[in-house]
CSV table of C-alpha atoms in Angstrom, one decimal:
chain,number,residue,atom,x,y,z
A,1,UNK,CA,-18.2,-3.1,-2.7
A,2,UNK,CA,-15.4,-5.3,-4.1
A,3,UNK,CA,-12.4,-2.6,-3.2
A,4,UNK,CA,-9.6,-3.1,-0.4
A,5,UNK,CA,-10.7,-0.8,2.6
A,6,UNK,CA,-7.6,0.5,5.0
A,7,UNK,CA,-7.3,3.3,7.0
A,8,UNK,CA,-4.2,4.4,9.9
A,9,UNK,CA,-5.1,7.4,12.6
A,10,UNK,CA,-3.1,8.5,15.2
A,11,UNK,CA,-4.5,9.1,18.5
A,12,UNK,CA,-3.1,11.1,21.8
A,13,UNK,CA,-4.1,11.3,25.3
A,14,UNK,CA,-6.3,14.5,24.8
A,15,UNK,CA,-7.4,13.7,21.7
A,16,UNK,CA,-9.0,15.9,18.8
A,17,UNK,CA,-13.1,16.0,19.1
A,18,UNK,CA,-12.8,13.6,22.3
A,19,UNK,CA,-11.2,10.9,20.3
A,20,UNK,CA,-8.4,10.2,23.0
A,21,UNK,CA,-6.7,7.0,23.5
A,22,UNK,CA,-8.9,5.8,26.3
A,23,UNK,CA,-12.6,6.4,23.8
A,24,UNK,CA,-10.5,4.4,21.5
A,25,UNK,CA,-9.8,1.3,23.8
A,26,UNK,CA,-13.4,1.9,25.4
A,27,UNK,CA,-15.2,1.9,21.8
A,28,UNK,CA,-12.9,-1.6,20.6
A,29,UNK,CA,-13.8,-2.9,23.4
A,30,UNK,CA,-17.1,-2.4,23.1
A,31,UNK,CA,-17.9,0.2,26.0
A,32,UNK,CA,-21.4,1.2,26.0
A,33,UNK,CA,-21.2,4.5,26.6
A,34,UNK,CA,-18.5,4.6,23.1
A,35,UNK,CA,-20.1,1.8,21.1
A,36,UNK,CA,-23.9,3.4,20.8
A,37,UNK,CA,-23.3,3.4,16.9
A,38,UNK,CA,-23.6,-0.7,17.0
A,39,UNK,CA,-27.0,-1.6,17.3
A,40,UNK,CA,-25.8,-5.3,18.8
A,41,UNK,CA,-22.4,-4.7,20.2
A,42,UNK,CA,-20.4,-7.0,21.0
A,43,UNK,CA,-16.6,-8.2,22.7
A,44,UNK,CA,-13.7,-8.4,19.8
A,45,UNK,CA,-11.8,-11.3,18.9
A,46,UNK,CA,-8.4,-11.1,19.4
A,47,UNK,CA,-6.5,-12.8,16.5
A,48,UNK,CA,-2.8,-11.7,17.3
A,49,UNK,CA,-1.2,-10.1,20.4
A,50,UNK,CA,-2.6,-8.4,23.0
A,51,UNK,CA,-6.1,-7.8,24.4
A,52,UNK,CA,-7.2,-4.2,23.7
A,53,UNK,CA,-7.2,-3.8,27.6
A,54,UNK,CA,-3.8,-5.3,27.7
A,55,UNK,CA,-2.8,-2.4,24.9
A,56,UNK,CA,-4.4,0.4,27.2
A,57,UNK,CA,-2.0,-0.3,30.6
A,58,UNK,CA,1.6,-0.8,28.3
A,59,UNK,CA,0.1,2.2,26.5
A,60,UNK,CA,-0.5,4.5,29.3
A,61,UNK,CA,2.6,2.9,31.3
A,62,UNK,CA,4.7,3.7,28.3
A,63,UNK,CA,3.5,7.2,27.8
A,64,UNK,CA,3.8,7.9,31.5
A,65,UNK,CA,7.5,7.2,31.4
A,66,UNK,CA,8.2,9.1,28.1
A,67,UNK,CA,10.6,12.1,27.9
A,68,UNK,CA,11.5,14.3,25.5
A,69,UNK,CA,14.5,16.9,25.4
A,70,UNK,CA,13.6,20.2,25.9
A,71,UNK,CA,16.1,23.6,26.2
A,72,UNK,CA,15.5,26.9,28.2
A,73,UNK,CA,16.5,30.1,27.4
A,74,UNK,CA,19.9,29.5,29.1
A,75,UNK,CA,20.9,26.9,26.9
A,76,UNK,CA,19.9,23.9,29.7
A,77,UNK,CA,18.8,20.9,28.2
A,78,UNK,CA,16.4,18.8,30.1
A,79,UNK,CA,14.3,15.8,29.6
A,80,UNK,CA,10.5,16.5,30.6
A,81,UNK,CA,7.3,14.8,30.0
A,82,UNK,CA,6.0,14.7,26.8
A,83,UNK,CA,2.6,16.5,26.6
A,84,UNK,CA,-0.2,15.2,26.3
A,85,UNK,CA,-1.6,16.4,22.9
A,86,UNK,CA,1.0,14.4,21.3
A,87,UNK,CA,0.3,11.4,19.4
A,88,UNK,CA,1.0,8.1,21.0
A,89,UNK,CA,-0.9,5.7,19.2
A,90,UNK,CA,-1.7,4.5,16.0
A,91,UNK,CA,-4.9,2.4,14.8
A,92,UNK,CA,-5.5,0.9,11.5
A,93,UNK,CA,-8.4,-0.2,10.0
A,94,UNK,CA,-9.1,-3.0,7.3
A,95,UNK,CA,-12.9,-3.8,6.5
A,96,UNK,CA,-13.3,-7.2,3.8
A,97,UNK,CA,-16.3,-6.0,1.7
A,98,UNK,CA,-18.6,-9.4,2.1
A,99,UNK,CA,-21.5,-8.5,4.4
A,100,UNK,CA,-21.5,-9.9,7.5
A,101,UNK,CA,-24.7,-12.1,6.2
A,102,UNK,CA,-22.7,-13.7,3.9
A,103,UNK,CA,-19.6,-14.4,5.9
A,104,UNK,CA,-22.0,-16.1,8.5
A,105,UNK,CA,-23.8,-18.0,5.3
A,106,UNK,CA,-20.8,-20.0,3.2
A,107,UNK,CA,-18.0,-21.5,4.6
A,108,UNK,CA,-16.1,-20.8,1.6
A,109,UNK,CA,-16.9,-16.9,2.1
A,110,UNK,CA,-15.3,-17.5,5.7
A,111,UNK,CA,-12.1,-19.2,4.1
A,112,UNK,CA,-11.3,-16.4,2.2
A,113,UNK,CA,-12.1,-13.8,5.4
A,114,UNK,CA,-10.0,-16.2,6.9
A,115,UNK,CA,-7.1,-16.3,4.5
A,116,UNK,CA,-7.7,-12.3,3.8
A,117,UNK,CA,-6.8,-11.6,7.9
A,118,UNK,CA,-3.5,-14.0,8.0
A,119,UNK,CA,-2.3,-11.8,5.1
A,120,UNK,CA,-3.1,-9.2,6.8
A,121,UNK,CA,-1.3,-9.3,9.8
A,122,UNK,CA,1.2,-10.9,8.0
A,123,UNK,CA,1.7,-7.8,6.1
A,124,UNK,CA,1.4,-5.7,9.4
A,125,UNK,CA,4.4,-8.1,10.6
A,126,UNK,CA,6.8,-7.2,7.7
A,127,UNK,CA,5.8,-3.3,8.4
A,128,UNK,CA,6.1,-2.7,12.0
A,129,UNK,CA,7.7,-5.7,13.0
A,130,UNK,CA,7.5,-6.1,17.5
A,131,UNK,CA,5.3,-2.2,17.5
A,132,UNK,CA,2.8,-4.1,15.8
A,133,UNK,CA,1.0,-5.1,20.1
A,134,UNK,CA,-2.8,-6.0,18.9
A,135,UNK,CA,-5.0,-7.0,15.4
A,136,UNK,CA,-8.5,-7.5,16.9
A,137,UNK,CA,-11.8,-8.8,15.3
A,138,UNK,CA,-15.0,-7.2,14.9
A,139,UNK,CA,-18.6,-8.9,13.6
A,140,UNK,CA,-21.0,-7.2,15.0
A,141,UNK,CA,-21.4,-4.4,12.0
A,142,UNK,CA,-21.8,-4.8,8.6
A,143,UNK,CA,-18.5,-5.9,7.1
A,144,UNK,CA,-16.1,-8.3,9.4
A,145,UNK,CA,-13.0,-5.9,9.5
A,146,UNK,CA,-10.1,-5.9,11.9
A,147,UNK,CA,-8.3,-3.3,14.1
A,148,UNK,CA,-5.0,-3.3,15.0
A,149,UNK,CA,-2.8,-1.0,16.8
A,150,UNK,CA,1.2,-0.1,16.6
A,151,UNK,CA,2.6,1.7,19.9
A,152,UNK,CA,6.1,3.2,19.4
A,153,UNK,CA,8.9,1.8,20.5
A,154,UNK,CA,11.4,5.5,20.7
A,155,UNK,CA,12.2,7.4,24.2
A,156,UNK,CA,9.4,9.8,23.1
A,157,UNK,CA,7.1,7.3,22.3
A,158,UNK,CA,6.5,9.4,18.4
A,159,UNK,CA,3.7,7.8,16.7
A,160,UNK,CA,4.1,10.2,13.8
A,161,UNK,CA,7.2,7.8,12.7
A,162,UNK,CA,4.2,5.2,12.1
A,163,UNK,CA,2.3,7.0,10.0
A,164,UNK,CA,3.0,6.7,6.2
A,165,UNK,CA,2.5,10.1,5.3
A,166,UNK,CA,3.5,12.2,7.8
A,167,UNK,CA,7.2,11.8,7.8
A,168,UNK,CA,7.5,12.2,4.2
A,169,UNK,CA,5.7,15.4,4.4
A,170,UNK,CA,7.7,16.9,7.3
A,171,UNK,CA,10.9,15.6,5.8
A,172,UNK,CA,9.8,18.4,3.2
A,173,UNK,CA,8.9,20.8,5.6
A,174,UNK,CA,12.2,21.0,7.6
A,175,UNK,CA,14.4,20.8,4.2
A,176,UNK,CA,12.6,24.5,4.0
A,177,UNK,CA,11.7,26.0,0.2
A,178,UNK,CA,13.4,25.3,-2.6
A,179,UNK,CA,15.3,28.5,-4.5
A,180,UNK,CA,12.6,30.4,-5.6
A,181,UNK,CA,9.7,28.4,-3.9
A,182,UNK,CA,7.3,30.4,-1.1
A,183,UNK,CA,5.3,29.0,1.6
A,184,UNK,CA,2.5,28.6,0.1
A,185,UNK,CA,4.1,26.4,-3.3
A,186,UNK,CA,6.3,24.7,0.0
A,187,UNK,CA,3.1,23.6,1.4
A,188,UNK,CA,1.7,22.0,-1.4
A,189,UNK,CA,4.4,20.3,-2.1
A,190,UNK,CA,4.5,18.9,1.1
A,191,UNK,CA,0.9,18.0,0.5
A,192,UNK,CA,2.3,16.3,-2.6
A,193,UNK,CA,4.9,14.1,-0.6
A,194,UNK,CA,2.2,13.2,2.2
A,195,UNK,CA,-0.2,11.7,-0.7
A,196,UNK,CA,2.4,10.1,-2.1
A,197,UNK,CA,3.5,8.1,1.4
A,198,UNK,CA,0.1,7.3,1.8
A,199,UNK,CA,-0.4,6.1,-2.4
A,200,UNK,CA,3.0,3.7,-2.0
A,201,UNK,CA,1.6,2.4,1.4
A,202,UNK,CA,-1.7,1.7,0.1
A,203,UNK,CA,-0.4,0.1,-3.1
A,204,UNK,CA,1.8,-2.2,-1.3
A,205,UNK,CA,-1.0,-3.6,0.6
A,206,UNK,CA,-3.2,-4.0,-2.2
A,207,UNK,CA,0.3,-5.9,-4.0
A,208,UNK,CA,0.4,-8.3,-0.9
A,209,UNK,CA,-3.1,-8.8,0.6
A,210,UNK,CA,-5.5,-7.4,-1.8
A,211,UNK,CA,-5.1,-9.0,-4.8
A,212,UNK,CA,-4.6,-12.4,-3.6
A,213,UNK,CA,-8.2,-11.9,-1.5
A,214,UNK,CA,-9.5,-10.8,-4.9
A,215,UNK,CA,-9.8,-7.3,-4.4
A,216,UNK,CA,-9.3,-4.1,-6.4
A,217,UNK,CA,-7.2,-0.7,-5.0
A,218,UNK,CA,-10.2,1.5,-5.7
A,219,UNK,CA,-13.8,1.5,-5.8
A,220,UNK,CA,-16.1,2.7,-9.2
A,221,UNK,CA,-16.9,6.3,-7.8
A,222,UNK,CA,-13.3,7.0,-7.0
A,223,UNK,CA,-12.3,7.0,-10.8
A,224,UNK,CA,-15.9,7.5,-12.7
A,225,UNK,CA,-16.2,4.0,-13.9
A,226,UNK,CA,-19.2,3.4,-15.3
A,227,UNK,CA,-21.2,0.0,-14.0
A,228,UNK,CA,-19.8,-2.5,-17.0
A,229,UNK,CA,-16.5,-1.2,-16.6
A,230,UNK,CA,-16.6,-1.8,-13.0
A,231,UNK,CA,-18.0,-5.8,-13.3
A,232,UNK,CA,-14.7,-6.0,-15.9
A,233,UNK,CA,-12.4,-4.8,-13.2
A,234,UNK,CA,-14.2,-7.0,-10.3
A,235,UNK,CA,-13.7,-10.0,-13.0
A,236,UNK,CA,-10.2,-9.2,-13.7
A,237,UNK,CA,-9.4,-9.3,-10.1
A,238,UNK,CA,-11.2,-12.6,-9.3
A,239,UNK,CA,-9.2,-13.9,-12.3
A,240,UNK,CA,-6.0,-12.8,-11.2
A,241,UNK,CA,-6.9,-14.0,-7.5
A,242,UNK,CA,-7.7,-17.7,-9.2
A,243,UNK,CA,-4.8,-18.1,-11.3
A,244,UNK,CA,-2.2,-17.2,-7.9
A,245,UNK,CA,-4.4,-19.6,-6.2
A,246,UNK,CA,-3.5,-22.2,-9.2
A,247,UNK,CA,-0.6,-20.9,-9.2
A,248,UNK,CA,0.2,-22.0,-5.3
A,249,UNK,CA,-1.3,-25.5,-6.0
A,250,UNK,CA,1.1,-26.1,-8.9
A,251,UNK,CA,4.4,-24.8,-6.9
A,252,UNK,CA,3.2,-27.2,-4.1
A,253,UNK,CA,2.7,-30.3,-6.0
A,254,UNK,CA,5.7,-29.7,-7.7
A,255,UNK,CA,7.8,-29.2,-4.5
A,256,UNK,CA,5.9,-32.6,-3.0
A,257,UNK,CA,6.8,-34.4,-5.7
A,258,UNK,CA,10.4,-33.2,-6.0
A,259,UNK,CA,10.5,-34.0,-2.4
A,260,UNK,CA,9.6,-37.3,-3.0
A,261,UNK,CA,11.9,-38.1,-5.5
A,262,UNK,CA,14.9,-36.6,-3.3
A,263,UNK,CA,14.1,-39.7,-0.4
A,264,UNK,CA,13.7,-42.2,-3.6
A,265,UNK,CA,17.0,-41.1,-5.0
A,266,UNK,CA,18.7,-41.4,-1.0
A,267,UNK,CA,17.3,-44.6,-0.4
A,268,UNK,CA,18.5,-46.0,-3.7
A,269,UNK,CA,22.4,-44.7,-3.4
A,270,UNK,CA,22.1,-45.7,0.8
A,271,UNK,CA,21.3,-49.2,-0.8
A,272,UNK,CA,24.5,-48.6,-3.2
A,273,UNK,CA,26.6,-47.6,-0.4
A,274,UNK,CA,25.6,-50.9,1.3
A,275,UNK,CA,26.1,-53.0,-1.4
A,276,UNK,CA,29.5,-51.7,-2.5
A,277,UNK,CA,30.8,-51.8,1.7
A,278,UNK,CA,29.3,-55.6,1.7
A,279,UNK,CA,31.3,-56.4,-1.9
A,280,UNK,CA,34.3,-54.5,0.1
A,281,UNK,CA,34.3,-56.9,3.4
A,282,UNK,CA,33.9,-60.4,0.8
A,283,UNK,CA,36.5,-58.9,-1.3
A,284,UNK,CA,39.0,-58.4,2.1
A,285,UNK,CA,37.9,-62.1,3.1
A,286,UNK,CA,38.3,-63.6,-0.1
A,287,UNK,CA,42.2,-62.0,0.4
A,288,UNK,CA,42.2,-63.6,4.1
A,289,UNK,CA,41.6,-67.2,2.4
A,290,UNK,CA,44.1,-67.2,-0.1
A,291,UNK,CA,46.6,-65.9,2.4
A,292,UNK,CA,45.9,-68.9,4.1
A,293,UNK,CA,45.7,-71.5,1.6
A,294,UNK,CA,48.7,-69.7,-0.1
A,295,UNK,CA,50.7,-70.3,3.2
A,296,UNK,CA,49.3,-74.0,3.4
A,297,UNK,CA,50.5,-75.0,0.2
A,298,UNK,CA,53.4,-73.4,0.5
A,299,UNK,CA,54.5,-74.8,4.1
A,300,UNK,CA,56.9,-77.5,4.6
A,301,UNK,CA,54.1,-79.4,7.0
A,302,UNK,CA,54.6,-82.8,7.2
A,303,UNK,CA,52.3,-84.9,5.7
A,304,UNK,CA,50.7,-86.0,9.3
A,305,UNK,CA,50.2,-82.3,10.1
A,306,UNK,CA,48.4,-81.8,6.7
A,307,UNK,CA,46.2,-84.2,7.0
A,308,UNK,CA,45.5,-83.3,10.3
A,309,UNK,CA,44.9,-79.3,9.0
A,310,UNK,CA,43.2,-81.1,5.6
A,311,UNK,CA,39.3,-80.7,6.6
A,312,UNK,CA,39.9,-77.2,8.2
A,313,UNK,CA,41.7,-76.4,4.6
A,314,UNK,CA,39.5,-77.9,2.7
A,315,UNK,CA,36.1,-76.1,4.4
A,316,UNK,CA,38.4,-72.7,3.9
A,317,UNK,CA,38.6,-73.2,0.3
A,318,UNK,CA,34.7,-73.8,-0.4
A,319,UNK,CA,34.3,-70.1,1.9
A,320,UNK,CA,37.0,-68.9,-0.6
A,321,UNK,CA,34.2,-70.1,-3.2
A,322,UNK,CA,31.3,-68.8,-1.5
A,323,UNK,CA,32.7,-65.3,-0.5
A,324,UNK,CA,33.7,-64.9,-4.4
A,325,UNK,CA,30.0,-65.8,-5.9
A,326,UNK,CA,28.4,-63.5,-3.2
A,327,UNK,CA,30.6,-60.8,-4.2
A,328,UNK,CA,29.7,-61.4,-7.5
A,329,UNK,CA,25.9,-61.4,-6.7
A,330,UNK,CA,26.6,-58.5,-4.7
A,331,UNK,CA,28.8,-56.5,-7.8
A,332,UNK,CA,26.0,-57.3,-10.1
A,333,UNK,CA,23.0,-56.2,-7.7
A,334,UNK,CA,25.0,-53.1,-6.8
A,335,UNK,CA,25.6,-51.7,-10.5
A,336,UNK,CA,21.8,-52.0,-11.0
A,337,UNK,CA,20.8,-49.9,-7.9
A,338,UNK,CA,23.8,-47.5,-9.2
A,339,UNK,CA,22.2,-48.1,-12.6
A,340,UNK,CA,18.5,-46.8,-10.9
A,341,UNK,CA,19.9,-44.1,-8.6
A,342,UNK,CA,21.4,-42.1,-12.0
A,343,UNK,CA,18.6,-42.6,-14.0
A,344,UNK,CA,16.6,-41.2,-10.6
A,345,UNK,CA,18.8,-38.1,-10.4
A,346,UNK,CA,18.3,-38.0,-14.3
A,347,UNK,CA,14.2,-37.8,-13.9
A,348,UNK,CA,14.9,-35.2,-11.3
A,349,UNK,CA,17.0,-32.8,-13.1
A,350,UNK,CA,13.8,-32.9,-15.9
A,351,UNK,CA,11.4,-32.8,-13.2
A,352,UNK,CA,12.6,-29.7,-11.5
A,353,UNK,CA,13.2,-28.0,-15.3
A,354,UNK,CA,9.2,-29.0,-16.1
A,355,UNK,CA,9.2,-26.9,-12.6
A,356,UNK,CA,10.7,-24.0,-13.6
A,357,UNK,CA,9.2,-23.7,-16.8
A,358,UNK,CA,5.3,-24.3,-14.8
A,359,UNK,CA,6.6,-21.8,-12.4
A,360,UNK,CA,7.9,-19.1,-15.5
A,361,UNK,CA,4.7,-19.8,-17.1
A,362,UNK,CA,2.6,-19.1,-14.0
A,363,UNK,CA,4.8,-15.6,-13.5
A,364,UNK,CA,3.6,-14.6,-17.3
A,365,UNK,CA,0.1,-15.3,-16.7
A,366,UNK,CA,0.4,-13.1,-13.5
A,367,UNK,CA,2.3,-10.5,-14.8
A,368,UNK,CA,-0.3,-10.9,-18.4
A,369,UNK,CA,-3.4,-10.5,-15.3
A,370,UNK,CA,-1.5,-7.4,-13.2
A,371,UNK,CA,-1.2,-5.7,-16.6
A,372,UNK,CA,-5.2,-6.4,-17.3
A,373,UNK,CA,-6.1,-5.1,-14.2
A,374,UNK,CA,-3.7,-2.1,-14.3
A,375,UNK,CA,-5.7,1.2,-12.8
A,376,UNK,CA,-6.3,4.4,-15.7
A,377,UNK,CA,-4.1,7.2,-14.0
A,378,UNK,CA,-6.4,9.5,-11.8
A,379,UNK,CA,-8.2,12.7,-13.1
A,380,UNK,CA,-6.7,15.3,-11.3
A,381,UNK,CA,-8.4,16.2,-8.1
A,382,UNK,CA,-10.7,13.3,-8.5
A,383,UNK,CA,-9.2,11.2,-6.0
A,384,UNK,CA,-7.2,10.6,-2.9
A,385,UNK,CA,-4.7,8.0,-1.8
């Protein structure tokens, strides 16, 4: 088994076979009296959200509070309870195909369990957004798998609405036949639009989880493979998972690097900026001292008061001096961190174009992979979504 494995059910408080809500919460968490099919049961893991036990009390408190509109023959509407046969809960399923053996044997087979659950739930995120309350873990059957569970977030607490299938097929359903179309044609064309909810759901999740973890949409009996053809596909999807996982390393090197180069290319123009304000303040005192020897020369002093004034003038002028060969250090130093700082930005600008071209090249070689790996269309009636 080398095929993505996910499954939604909705469940209600009566339930279908005995399958209510609370044998649901009782056989997650690992009730004995709804867990005898595990030889060594034992508590799950929670890996985001709630506690199943948590689930079961905002579960029942929310159905308990839950009304739904409801007219008489008199025209009254009301808001009631809603009954009990409804559905008011939705788990989903999703089983990695290692054996549980293995997953406990190699630390790398853990890694990608690992990496396979975050995508997961990160993909039940993007779906359900805050209805998504609880993804648990299980290990204590043959495959580690997770279940998680969406609870409705309407007045009459619909888990239908969850459900990929289900609204596409009633949306048929209520539109009524089509000019010329009976029941019977109706119904399977509803049948139609429910497969093809559940197809574009599945498909997405084998998009966003599956074939980075590696996996393929469907297993060899589903579409008559025969054994070679089947090691091709599991090949072609370990390829394609290998070159995204290159494909990652590449993008973050190249970000790093670019990073790297942004603080260089700040700290070389900060040291420019400092340079040109410390040239600025010699150049303003260099003006300062010729003011004042200007005015010296210039004055009427007499000569006792010049001499007097002669030392302070004379120290002035050899600052004059001083301020102008530091400002001409300073010019000099500044146009060759200028100098540095462009060709910086000029190393950038190619840097980030090798990036783009790396990253266009990757986006080929995964498209060139999705393409390999691209599923035969199914023989009709030979499979389901």
């Amino acid at each position: 088994m080398a095929y993505q494995f996910a499954r939604i059910e909705l469940y209600s408080r009566s339930g279908k076979s005995g399958r209510t809500t609370d044998y649901i919460f009782d056989e997650v968490t690992r009730v004995p009296s709804a867990s005898v099919h595990v030889p060594s049961p034992k508590p799950p893991e929670v890996v985001y959200g709630l506690h199943p036990d948590a689930v079961r009390g905002l579960h029942d408190e929310r159905a308990s509070a839950a009304k739904t509109s409801r007219t008489d023959r008199n025209g009254k509407t009301s808001l009631k309870a809603i009954r009990k046969d409804q559905n008011t809960l939705a788990g989903l399923i999703f089983s990695h195909p290692v054996s549980m053996d293995e997953y406990r044997g190699s630390a790398d087979v853990r890694r990608d369990v690992s990496d396979w659950e975050q995508r997961s739930i990160e993909w039940l995120r993007a779906q359900y957004g805050d209805r998504l309350v609880s993804v648990v873990r299980h290990t204590d059957e043959s495959h580690p798998h997770l279940h998680a569970y969406l609870l409705p977030d309407d007045v009459e607490m619909r888990a239908g609405l969850l459900h990929p299938g289900y609204p596409a097929k009633n949306a048929v359903v209520a539109a009524g036949p089509l000019p010329g179309e009976d029941k019977k044609a109706m119904g399977k064309r509803a049948d139609r639009a429910y497969v093809a909810g559940m197809r574009a759901w599945l498909d997405d999740y084998h998009t966003k989880v599956a074939i980075p973890a590696g996996l393929t949409r469907l297993g060899a009996g589903k579409r008559r493979l025969t054994r070679a053809q089947w090691h091709q596909e599991k090949a072609q999807a370990a390829a394609l998972k290998e070159a995204l996982e290159r494909a990652r390393v590449v993008e973050a090197k190249g970000r790093a690097y670019i990073d790297l180069t942004k603080k260089k290319a700040a700290a070389i123009e900060s040291d420019a900026a400092k340079a040109k304000a410390s040239a600025d303040r010699f150049k303003g005192v260099g003006g300062a001292v010729r003011a004042v020897v200007d005015g010296a020369r210039e004055s009427a002093l007499r000569d006792s008061l010049r001499q007097e004034y002669a030392a302070a003038v004379t120290a002035t002028k050899a600052a004059l001096e001083k301020a102008r060969s530091d400002a001409d250090r300073e010019r000099i130093a500044r146009r060759e961190i200028e100098k540095k700082a462009a060709e910086q930005r000029h190393a950038l600008r190619l840097q980030a174009q090798r990036l783009a071209s790396a990253q266009q090249k990757i986006r080929d070689l995964s498209r060139a992979l999705a393409a390999a790996v691209d599923e035969p269309r199914p023989i009709s009636g030979g499979m389901t979504p």
